[in-house]
N, CA and C of each residue as an Amber inpcrd file, in Angstrom:
protein
   183
   0.8460000  -1.1900000   0.0000000   0.0000000   0.0000000   0.0000000
   0.8880000   1.2490000   0.0000000   0.7360000   2.0550000  -1.0090000
   1.5510000   3.2720000  -1.1250000   0.7190000   4.4860000  -0.7490000
   1.3780000   5.4490000  -0.1550000   0.7060000   6.7240000   0.0810000
   1.7280000   7.8310000  -0.1010000   1.2280000   8.9890000  -0.5040000
   2.1410000  10.1020000  -0.7310000   1.9100000  11.1780000   0.3140000
   2.9890000  11.8210000   0.7110000   2.8870000  12.9390000   1.6420000
   2.8800000  14.2300000   0.8440000   1.8990000  15.0440000   1.0980000
   1.8640000  16.3550000   0.4600000   2.8570000  17.2680000   1.1550000
   3.2130000  18.3450000   0.5200000   4.2330000  19.2610000   1.0360000
   3.9890000  19.6970000   2.4940000   2.7920000  20.1660000   2.8510000
   2.5770000  20.5960000   4.2470000   2.7970000  19.4640000   5.2490000
   2.3450000  18.2500000   4.8900000   2.5250000  17.1000000   5.7780000
   4.0030000  16.7780000   5.9410000   4.7320000  16.8660000   4.8600000
   6.1610000  16.5810000   4.8700000   6.8790000  17.5660000   5.7930000
   6.5070000  18.8380000   5.6790000   7.1090000  19.8810000   6.5130000
   6.7930000  19.6270000   7.9830000   5.5350000  19.2800000   8.2770000
   5.1370000  18.9790000   9.6590000   5.9570000  17.8220000  10.2090000
   6.1170000  16.7880000   9.4010000   6.8610000  15.6070000   9.8200000
   8.3120000  15.9660000  10.1190000   8.9200000  16.7330000   9.2250000
  10.3150000  17.1540000   9.4250000  10.4570000  17.9880000  10.6930000
   9.5340000  18.9330000  10.9060000   9.5630000  19.7720000  12.1090000
   9.4360000  18.9260000  13.3620000   8.5010000  17.9710000  13.3250000
   8.2800000  17.0880000  14.4690000   9.5490000  16.3040000  14.7850000
  10.1480000  15.7310000  13.7520000  11.3480000  14.9160000  13.9550000
  12.5150000  15.7420000  14.4800000  12.6830000  16.9470000  13.9510000
  13.8020000  17.7750000  14.4100000  13.5940000  18.2130000  15.8620000
  12.3540000  18.5260000  16.2290000  12.0480000  18.8940000  17.6180000
  12.3250000  17.7160000  18.5330000  11.8520000  16.5560000  18.1200000
  11.9880000  15.3410000  18.9150000  13.4620000  14.9960000  19.1050000
  14.2300000  15.1250000  18.0050000  15.6630000  14.8240000  18.0400000
  16.3770000  15.7410000  19.0280000  16.0350000  17.0200000  19.0100000
  16.6370000  17.9930000  19.9250000  16.3490000  17.6050000  21.3710000
  15.1120000  17.1850000  21.6470000  14.7420000  16.7900000  23.0110000
  15.5120000  15.5490000  23.4440000  15.6680000  14.5820000  22.5370000
  16.4090000  13.3610000  22.8730000  17.8570000  13.7080000  23.1900000
  18.4710000  14.5400000  22.3480000  19.8620000  14.9510000  22.5680000
  19.9800000  15.7050000  23.8900000  19.0530000  16.6180000  24.1370000
  19.0440000  17.3850000  25.3860000  18.9290000  16.4900000  26.6020000
  18.0120000  15.5340000  26.5510000  17.8060000  14.6130000  27.6700000
  19.0470000  13.7590000  27.9050000  19.7030000  13.3500000  26.8140000
  20.9240000  12.5490000  26.9230000  22.0290000  13.3480000  27.6010000
  22.2010000  14.5980000  27.1770000  23.2210000  15.4690000  27.7710000
  22.9250000  15.6830000  29.2580000  21.6440000  15.9230000  29.5920000
  21.2470000  16.0990000  30.9960000  21.5870000  14.8600000  31.8070000
  21.3080000  13.6890000  31.2550000  21.5990000  12.4360000  31.9590000
  23.0980000  12.2850000  32.2020000  23.9050000  12.6080000  31.1930000
  25.3660000  12.5250000  31.3260000  25.8500000  13.4790000  32.4150000
  25.3160000  14.7000000  32.4270000  25.6940000  15.6890000  33.4430000
  25.3360000  15.1750000  34.8400000  24.1230000  14.6380000  34.9960000
  23.6860000  14.1290000  36.3010000  24.6120000  13.0070000  36.7730000
  24.9240000  12.0830000  35.8770000  25.8100000  10.9670000  36.2320000
  27.1860000  11.4840000  36.6250000  27.7050000  12.4590000  35.8870000
  29.0110000  13.0470000  36.2060000  28.9840000  13.7020000  37.5790000
  27.9090000  14.4490000  37.8590000  27.7830000  15.1250000  39.1510000
  27.6910000  14.1140000  40.2920000  27.0470000  12.9820000  40.0250000
  26.9200000  11.9440000  41.0510000  28.2750000  11.5270000  41.5910000
  29.2850000  11.5260000  40.7300000  30.6150000  11.0890000  41.1450000
  31.3930000  12.1960000  41.8450000  31.0150000  13.4430000  41.6140000
  31.8040000  14.5670000  42.1240000  31.2790000  15.1780000  43.4180000
  29.9680000  15.1650000  43.5850000  29.3750000  15.9360000  44.6820000
  28.9430000  15.0620000  45.8530000  28.9610000  15.6310000  47.0580000
  28.4130000  14.9180000  48.2130000  26.9040000  14.6880000  48.0450000
  26.3530000  13.6580000  48.6660000  24.9480000  13.2760000  48.4550000
  23.9180000  14.3950000  48.6540000  24.0900000  15.2490000  49.6470000
  23.0840000  16.2930000  49.9110000  23.0010000  17.2930000  48.7600000
  24.1580000  17.7630000  48.3010000  24.2140000  18.7110000  47.1800000
  23.6820000  18.0140000  45.9300000  24.0910000  16.7660000  45.8060000
  23.6870000  15.9210000  44.7040000  22.1640000  15.8400000  44.5820000
  21.5010000  15.6150000  45.7040000  20.0420000  15.5010000  45.7390000
  19.4010000  16.8220000  45.3100000  19.9170000  17.9230000  45.8270000
  19.3960000  19.2480000  45.4720000  19.5680000  19.5040000  43.9750000
  20.7260000  19.1330000  43.4510000  21.0070000  19.3110000  42.0230000
  20.0280000  18.4930000  41.1870000  19.7880000  17.2590000  41.6000000
  18.8530000  16.3850000  40.8850000  17.4580000  17.0130000  40.8590000
  17.0480000  17.5920000  41.9910000  15.7370000  18.2530000  42.0770000
  15.6610000  19.4180000  41.0870000  16.7010000  20.2400000  41.0770000
  16.7410000  21.4160000  40.2000000  16.7100000  20.9900000  38.7340000
  17.5200000  19.9960000  38.3980000  17.5850000  19.5210000  37.0130000
  16.2410000  18.9360000  36.5870000  15.6090000  18.1360000  37.4600000
  14.3240000  17.5440000  37.0810000  13.2540000  18.6240000  36.9140000
  13.3150000  19.6610000  37.7380000  12.3880000  20.7860000  37.5980000
  12.6260000  21.4870000  36.2560000  13.8990000  21.7070000  35.9290000
  14.2560000  22.3430000  34.6570000  13.7590000  21.5120000  33.4830000
  13.8950000  20.1930000  33.5840000  13.4350000  19.2980000  32.5170000
  11.9190000  19.4290000  32.3520000  11.1920000  19.4310000  33.4750000
   9.7260000  19.5570000  33.4110000   9.3090000  20.8820000  32.7790000
  10.0070000  21.9530000  33.1240000   9.6470000  23.2730000  32.6080000
   9.9490000  23.4250000  31.1230000  11.0050000  22.7520000  30.6540000
  11.4120000  22.9410000  29.2610000  10.7410000  21.9740000  28.3000000
  10.1140000  20.9010000  28.7990000   9.5160000  19.9240000  27.8840000
   8.0130000  20.0680000  27.8270000
């Protein structure tokens, strides 16, 4: 079964994918930062940082 995408649909799809890709990359970078901080910081600061980062993630997504 073949179907064709019209120009507006194609543009929407591309926009969706690029937005999604940016979010995946952003989330990956955030995860790497959190893991790195886990090794460097004492647990109390670490917990506060995790709270701040998770809040930032919620606000930006």
